[in-house]
Short mmCIF file of C-alpha atoms in Angstrom, two decimals:
data_model
loop_
_atom_site.label_atom_id
_atom_site.label_comp_id
_atom_site.label_asym_id
_atom_site.label_seq_id
_atom_site.Cartn_x
_atom_site.Cartn_y
_atom_site.Cartn_z
CA UNK A 1 -57.25 -33.80 -30.98
CA UNK A 2 -57.33 -31.14 -33.68
CA UNK A 3 -54.79 -29.09 -31.74
CA UNK A 4 -52.50 -32.10 -31.31
CA UNK A 5 -52.66 -32.87 -35.01
CA UNK A 6 -51.81 -29.28 -35.85
CA UNK A 7 -48.78 -29.38 -33.52
CA UNK A 8 -47.55 -32.61 -35.10
CA UNK A 9 -47.98 -31.12 -38.56
CA UNK A 10 -45.98 -28.02 -37.65
CA UNK A 11 -43.23 -30.23 -36.19
CA UNK A 12 -43.19 -32.25 -39.41
CA UNK A 13 -42.97 -29.10 -41.51
CA UNK A 14 -40.18 -27.71 -39.35
CA UNK A 15 -38.21 -30.97 -39.55
CA UNK A 16 -38.72 -31.10 -43.31
CA UNK A 17 -37.59 -27.49 -43.67
CA UNK A 18 -34.39 -28.07 -41.68
CA UNK A 19 -33.70 -31.21 -43.70
CA UNK A 20 -34.14 -29.25 -46.93
CA UNK A 21 -31.85 -26.51 -45.64
CA UNK A 22 -29.20 -29.07 -44.76
CA UNK A 23 -29.42 -30.69 -48.18
CA UNK A 24 -29.36 -27.27 -49.84
CA UNK A 25 -26.22 -26.22 -47.94
CA UNK A 26 -24.54 -29.49 -48.86
CA UNK A 27 -25.34 -28.96 -52.53
CA UNK A 28 -24.13 -25.36 -52.36
CA UNK A 29 -20.88 -26.43 -50.69
CA UNK A 30 -20.35 -29.12 -53.34
CA UNK A 31 -21.02 -26.61 -56.14
CA UNK A 32 -18.67 -24.08 -54.54
CA UNK A 33 -16.00 -26.77 -54.15
CA UNK A 34 -16.34 -27.82 -57.79
CA UNK A 35 -16.17 -24.27 -59.12
CA UNK A 36 -13.34 -23.03 -56.95
#
């Protein structure tokens, strides 16, 4: 059970990280578009 919980947590963290990266790239593209 502990192992399963740890796996779910790591999945959650990975999904959150990829979501943050996607949002960050969108913001960077928008900034680049505005400044160029």
